[in-house]
PDB file of C-alpha atoms in Angstrom:
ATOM      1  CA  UNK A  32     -80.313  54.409 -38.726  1.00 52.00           C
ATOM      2  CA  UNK A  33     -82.426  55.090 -41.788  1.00 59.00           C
ATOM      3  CA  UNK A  34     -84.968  52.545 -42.593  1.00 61.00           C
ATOM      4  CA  UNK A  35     -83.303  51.809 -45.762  1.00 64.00           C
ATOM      5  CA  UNK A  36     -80.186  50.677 -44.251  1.00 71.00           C
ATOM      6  CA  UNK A  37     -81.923  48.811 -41.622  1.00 81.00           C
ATOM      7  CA  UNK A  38     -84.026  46.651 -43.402  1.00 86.00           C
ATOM      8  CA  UNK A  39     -80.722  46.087 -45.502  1.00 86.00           C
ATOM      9  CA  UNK A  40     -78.833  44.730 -42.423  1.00 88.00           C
ATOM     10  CA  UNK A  41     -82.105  42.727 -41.645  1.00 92.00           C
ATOM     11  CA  UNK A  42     -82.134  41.172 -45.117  1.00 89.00           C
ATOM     12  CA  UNK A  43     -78.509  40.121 -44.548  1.00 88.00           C
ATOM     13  CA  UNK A  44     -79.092  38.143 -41.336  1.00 89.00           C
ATOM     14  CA  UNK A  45     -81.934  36.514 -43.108  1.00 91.00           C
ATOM     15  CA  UNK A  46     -80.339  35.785 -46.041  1.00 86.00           C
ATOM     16  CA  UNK A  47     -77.944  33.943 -44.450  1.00 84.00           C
ATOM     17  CA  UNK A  48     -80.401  31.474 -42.645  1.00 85.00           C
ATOM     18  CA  UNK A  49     -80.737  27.815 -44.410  1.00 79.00           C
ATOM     19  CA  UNK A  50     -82.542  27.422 -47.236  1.00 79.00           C
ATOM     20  CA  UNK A  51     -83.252  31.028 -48.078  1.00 85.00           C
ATOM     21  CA  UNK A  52     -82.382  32.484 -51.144  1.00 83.00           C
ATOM     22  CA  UNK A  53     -83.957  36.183 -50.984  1.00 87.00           C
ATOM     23  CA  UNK A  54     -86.108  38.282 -48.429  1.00 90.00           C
ATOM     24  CA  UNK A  55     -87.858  41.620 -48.677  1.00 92.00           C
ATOM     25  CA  UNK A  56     -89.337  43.618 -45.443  1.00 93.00           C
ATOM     26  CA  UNK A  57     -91.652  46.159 -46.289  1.00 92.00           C
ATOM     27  CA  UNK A  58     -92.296  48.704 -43.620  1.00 91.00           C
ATOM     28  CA  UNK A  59     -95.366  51.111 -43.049  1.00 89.00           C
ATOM     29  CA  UNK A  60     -94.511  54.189 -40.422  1.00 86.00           C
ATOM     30  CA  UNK A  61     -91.199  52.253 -39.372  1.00 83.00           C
ATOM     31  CA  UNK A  62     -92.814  48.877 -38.157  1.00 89.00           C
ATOM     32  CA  UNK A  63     -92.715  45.705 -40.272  1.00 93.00           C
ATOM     33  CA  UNK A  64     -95.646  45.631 -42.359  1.00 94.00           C
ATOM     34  CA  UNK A  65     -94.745  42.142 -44.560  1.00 95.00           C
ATOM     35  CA  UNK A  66     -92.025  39.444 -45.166  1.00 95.00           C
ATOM     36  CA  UNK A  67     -91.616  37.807 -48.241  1.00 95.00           C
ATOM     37  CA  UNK A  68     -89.372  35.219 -48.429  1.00 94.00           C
ATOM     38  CA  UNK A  69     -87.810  33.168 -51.387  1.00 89.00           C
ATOM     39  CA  UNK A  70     -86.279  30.048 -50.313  1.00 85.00           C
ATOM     40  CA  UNK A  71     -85.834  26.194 -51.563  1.00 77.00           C
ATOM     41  CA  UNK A  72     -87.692  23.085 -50.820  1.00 72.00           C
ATOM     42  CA  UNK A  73     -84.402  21.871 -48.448  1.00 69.00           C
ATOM     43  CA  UNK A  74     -86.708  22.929 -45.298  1.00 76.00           C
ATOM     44  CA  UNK A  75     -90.345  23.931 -44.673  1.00 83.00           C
ATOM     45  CA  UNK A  76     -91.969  26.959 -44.865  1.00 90.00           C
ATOM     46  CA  UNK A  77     -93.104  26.727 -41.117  1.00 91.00           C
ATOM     47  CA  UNK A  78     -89.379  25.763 -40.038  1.00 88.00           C
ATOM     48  CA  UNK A  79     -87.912  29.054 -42.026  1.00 92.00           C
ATOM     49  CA  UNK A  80     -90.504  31.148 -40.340  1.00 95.00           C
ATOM     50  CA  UNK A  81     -89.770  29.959 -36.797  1.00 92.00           C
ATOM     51  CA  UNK A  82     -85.699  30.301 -37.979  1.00 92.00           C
ATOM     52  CA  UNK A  83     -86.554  34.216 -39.331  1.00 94.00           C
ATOM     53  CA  UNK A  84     -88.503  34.956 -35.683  1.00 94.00           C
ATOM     54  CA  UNK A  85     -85.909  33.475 -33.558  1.00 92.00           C
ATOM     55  CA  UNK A  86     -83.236  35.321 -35.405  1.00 91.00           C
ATOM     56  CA  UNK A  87     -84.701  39.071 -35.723  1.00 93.00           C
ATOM     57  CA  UNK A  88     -85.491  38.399 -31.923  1.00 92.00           C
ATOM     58  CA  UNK A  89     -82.103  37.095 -31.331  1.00 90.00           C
ATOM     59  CA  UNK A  90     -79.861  39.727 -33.303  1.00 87.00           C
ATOM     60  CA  UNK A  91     -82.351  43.200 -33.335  1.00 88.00           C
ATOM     61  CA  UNK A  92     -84.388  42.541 -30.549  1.00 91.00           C
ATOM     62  CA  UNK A  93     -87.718  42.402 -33.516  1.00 92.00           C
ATOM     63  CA  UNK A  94     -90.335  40.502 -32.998  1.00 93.00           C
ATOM     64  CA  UNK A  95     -92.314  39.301 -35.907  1.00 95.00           C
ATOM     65  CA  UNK A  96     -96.189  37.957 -36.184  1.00 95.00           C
ATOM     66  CA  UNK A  97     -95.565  34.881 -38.080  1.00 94.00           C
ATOM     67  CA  UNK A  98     -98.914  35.897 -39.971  1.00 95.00           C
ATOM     68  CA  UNK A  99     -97.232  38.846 -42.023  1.00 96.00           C
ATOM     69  CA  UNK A 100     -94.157  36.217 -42.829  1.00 96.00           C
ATOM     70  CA  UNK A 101     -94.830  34.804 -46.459  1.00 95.00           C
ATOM     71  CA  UNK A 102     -93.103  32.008 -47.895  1.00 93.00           C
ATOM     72  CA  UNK A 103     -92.105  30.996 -51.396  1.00 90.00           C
ATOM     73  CA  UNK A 104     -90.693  27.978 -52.730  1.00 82.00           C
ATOM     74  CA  UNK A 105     -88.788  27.095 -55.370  1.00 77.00           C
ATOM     75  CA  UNK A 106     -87.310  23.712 -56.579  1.00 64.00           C
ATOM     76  CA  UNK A 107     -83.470  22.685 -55.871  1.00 51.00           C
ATOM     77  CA  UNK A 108     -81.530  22.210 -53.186  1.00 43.00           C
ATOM     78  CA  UNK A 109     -80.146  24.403 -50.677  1.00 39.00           C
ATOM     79  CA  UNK A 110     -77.135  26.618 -52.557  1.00 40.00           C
ATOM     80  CA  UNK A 111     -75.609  26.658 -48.877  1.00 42.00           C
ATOM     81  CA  UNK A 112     -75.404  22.462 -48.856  1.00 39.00           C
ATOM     82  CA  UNK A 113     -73.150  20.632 -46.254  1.00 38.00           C
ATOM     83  CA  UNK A 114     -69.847  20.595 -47.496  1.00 42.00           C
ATOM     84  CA  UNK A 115     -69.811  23.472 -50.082  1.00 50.00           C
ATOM     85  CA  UNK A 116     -66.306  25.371 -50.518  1.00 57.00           C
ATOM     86  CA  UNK A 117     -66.341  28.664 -48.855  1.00 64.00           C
ATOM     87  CA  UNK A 118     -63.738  31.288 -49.106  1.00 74.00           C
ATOM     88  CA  UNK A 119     -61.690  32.577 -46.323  1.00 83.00           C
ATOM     89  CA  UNK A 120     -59.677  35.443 -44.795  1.00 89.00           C
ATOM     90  CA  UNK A 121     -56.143  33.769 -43.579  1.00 90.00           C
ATOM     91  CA  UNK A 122     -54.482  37.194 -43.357  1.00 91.00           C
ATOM     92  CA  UNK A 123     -54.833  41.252 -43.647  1.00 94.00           C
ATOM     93  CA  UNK A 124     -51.730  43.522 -44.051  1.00 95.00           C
ATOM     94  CA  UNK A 125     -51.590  47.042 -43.196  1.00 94.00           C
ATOM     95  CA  UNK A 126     -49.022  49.392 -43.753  1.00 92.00           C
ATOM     96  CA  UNK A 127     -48.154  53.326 -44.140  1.00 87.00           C
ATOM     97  CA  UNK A 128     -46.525  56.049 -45.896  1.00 84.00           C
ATOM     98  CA  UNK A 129     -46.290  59.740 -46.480  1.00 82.00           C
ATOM     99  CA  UNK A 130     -48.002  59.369 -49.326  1.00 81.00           C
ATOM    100  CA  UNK A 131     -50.744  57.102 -48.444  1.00 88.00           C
ATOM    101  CA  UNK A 132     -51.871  53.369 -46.955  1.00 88.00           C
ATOM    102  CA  UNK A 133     -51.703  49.828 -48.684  1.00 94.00           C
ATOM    103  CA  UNK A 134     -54.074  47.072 -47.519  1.00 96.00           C
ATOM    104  CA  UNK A 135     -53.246  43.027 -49.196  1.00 97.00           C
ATOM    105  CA  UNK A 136     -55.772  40.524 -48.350  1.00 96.00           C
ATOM    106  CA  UNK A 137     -54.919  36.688 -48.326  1.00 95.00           C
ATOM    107  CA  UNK A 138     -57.817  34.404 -49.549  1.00 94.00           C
ATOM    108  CA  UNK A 139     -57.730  30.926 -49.231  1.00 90.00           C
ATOM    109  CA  UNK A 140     -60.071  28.461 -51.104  1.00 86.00           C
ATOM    110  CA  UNK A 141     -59.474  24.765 -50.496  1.00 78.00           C
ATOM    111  CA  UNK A 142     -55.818  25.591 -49.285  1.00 80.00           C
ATOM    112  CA  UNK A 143     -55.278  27.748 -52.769  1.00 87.00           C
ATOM    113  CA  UNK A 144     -54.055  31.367 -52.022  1.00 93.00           C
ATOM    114  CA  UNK A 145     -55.697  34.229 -53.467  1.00 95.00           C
ATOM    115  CA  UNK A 146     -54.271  38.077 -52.722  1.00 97.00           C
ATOM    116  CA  UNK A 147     -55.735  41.236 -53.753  1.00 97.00           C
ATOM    117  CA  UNK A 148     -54.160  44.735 -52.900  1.00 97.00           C
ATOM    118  CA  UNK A 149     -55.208  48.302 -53.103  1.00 96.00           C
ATOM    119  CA  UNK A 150     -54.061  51.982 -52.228  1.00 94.00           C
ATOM    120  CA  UNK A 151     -56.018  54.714 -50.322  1.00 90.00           C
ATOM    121  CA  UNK A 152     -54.868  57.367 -48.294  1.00 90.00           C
ATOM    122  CA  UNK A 153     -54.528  58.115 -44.608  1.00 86.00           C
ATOM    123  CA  UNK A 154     -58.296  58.245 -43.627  1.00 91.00           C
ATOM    124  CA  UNK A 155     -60.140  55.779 -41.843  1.00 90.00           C
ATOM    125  CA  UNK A 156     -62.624  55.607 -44.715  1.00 92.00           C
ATOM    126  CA  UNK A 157     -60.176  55.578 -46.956  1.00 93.00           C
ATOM    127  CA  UNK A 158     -58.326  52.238 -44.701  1.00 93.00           C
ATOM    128  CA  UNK A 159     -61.418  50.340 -44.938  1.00 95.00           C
ATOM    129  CA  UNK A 160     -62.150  51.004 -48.408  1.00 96.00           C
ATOM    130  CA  UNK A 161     -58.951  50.063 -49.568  1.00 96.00           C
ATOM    131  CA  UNK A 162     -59.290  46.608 -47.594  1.00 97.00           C
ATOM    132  CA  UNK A 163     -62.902  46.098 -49.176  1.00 97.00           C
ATOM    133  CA  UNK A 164     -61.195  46.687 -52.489  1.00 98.00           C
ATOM    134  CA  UNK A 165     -58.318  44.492 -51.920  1.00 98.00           C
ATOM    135  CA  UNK A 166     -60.529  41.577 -51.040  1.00 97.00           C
ATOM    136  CA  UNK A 167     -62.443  41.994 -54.196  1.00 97.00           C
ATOM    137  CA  UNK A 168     -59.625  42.465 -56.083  1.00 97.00           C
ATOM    138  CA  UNK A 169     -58.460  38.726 -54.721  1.00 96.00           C
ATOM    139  CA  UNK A 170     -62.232  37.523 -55.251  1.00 96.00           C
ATOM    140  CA  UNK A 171     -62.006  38.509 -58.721  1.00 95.00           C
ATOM    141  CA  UNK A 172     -58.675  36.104 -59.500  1.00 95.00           C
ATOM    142  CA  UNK A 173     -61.157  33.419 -59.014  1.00 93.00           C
ATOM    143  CA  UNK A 174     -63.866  34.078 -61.549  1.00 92.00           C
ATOM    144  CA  UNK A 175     -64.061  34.145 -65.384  1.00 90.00           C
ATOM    145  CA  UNK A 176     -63.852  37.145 -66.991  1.00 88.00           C
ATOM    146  CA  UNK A 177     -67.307  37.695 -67.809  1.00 89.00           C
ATOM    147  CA  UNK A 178     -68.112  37.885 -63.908  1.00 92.00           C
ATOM    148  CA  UNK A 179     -66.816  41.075 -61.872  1.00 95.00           C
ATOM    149  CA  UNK A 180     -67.287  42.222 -58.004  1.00 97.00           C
ATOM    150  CA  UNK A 181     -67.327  45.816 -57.893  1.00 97.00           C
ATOM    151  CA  UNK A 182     -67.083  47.978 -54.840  1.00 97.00           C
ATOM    152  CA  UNK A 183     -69.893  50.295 -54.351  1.00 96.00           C
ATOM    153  CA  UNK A 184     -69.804  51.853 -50.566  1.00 96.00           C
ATOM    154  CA  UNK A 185     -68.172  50.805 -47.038  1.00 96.00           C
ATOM    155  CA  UNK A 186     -69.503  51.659 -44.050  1.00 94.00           C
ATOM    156  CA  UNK A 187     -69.550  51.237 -39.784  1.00 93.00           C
ATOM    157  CA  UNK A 188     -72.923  52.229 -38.075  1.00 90.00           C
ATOM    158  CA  UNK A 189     -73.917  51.411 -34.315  1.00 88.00           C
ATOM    159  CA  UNK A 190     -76.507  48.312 -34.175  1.00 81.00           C
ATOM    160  CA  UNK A 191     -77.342  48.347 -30.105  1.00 79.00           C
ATOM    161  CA  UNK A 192     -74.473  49.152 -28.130  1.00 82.00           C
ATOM    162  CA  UNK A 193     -72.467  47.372 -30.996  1.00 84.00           C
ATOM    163  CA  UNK A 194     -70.657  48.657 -33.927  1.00 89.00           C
ATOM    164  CA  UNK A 195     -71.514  46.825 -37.702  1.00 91.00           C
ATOM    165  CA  UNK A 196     -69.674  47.084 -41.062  1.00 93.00           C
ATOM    166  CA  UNK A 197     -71.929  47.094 -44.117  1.00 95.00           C
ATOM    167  CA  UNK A 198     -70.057  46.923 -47.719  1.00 96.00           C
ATOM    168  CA  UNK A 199     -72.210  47.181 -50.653  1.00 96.00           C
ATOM    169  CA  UNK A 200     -71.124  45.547 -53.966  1.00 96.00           C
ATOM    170  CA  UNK A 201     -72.360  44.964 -57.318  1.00 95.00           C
ATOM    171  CA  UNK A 202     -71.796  42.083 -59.425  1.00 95.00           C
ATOM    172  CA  UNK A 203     -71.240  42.271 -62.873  1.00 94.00           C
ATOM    173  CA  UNK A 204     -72.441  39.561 -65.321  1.00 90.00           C
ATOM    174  CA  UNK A 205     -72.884  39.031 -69.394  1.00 84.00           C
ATOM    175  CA  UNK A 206     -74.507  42.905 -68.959  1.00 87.00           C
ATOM    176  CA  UNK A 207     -76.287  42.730 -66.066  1.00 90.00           C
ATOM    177  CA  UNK A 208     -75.505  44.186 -62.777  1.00 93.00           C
ATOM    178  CA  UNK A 209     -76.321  42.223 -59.627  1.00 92.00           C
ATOM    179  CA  UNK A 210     -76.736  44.793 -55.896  1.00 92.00           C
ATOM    180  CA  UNK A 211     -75.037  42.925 -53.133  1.00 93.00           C
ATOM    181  CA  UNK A 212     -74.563  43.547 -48.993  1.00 92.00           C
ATOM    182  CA  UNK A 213     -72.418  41.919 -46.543  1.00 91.00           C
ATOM    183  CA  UNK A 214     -72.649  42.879 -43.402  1.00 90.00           C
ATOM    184  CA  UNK A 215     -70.403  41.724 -39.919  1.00 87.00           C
ATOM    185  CA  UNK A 216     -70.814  42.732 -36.272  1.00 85.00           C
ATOM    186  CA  UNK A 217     -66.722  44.369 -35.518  1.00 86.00           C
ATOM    187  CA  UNK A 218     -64.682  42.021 -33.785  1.00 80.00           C
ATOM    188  CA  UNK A 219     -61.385  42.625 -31.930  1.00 80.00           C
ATOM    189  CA  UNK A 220     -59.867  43.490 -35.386  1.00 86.00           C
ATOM    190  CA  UNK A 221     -62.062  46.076 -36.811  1.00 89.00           C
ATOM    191  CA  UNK A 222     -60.397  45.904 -40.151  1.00 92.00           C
ATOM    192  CA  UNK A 223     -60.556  42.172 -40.277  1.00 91.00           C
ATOM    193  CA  UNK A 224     -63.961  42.860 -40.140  1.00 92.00           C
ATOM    194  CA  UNK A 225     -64.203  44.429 -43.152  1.00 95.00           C
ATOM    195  CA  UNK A 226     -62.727  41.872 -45.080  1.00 94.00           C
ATOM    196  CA  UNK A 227     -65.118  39.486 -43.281  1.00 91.00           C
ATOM    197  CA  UNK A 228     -68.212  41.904 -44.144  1.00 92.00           C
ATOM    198  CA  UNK A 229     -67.169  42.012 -47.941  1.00 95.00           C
ATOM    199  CA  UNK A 230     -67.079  38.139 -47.917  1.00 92.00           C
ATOM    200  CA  UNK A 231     -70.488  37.875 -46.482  1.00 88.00           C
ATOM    201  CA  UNK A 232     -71.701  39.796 -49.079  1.00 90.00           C
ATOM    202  CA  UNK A 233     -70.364  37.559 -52.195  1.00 90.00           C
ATOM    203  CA  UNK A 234     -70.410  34.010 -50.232  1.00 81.00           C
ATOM    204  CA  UNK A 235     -74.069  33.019 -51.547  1.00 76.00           C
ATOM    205  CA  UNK A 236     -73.386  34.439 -54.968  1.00 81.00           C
ATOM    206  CA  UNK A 237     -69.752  32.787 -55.588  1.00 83.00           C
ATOM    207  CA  UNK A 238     -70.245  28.802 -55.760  1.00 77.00           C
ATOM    208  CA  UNK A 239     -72.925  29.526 -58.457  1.00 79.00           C
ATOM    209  CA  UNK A 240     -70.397  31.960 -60.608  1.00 84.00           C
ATOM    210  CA  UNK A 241     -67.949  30.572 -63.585  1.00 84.00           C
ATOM    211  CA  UNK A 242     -64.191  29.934 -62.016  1.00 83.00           C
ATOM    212  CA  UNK A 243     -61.333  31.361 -63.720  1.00 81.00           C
ATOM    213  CA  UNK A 244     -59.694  28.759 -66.020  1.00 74.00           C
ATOM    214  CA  UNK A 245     -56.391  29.350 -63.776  1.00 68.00           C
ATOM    215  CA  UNK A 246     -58.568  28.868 -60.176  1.00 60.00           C
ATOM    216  CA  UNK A 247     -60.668  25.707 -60.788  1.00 48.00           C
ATOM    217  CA  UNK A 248     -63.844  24.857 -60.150  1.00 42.00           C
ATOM    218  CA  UNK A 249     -65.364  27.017 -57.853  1.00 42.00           C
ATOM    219  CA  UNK A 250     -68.041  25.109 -56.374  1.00 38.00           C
TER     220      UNK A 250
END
């Protein structure tokens, strides 16, 4: 794996610990040179360093001198509080032609059903794109307008004796674009996990976007 995608998987692990709102690794010959972390005041900087240890041990087998960890705080509260709304995946459909596949992906927020659908052809790459795409397309039911998911890439690389799915999105906002990554370990259902990947890549972004007047409030 190319040190650019690895440090992206590592920045989604970390990303998802509490309190942290951003990391960057920056390497120097392949080895972790610095940390820099941006997180909120809901836990201390020690804590978030012992969590960001424990977990590159844990998942990548990494250990980390808490000396080249850096913490900064800013004020609020944790984005990822007890009790916040999150989205999920009740059900993927598959099915196929002559002329191609068709992936529909079932969202549920709060018991509210969401669906998204694409196209793609016969290919594998083509399968899990279209399932991505189909889960951004139901994503995208939920927000305003002004606020877009796109798609950018979908891919499976080996982590260990383990296969990963990385999808890459952007998000689109009043002008600006946003570079997102959700990554997931496969499961039994190595589709499913793309759906699941593609969710893990939106889920700290979505309670703070505007909710389509038709969805409600988002978070």
């Amino acid at each position: 794996m190319d040190h650019v995608l690895q440090t992206d998987v590592w920045k989604a692990l970390i990303e998802r610990l509490p309190g942290v709102l951003g990391a960057e690794f920056a390497l120097e010959n392949g080895a972790v040179r610095e940390v820099h972390i941006l997180s909120d005041q809901s836990r201390g900087p020690k804590q978030i360093v012992r969590d960001i240890q424990s977990a590159m041990l844990a998942k990548f087998q990494v250990e980390l001198d808490h000396r080249i960890i850096s913490v900064a705080q800013i004020p609020g509260s944790c984005l990822r509080r007890e009790g916040q709304r999150r989205l999920v995946c009740e059900r993927l459909e598959l099915s196929a032609g002559r002329d191609g596949s068709a992936a529909v992906v079932h969202l549920s927020l709060d018991g509210s059903p969401y669906v998204g659908r694409s196209a793609c052809d016969l290919s594998a790459a083509g399968r899990m794109r279209a399932i991505a795409q189909a889960t951004v397309e139901a994503l995208n039911l939920l927000l305003s307008p002004e606020c877009r998911f796109v798609l950018d890439d979908v891919r499976r690389t080996p982590m260990g004796d383990r296969q990963a799915v990385l999808v890459g999105l952007h998000l689109k906002r009043s002008g600006k674009t946003e570079a997102l990554l959700g990554a997931c370990y496969e499961g039994e259902d190595p589709n499913f996990s793309v759906a699941l990947a593609t969710l893990d890549g939106v889920n700290r972004r979505f309670s703070t976007l505007p909710p389509s007047p038709e969805s409600g409030q988002v978070s």
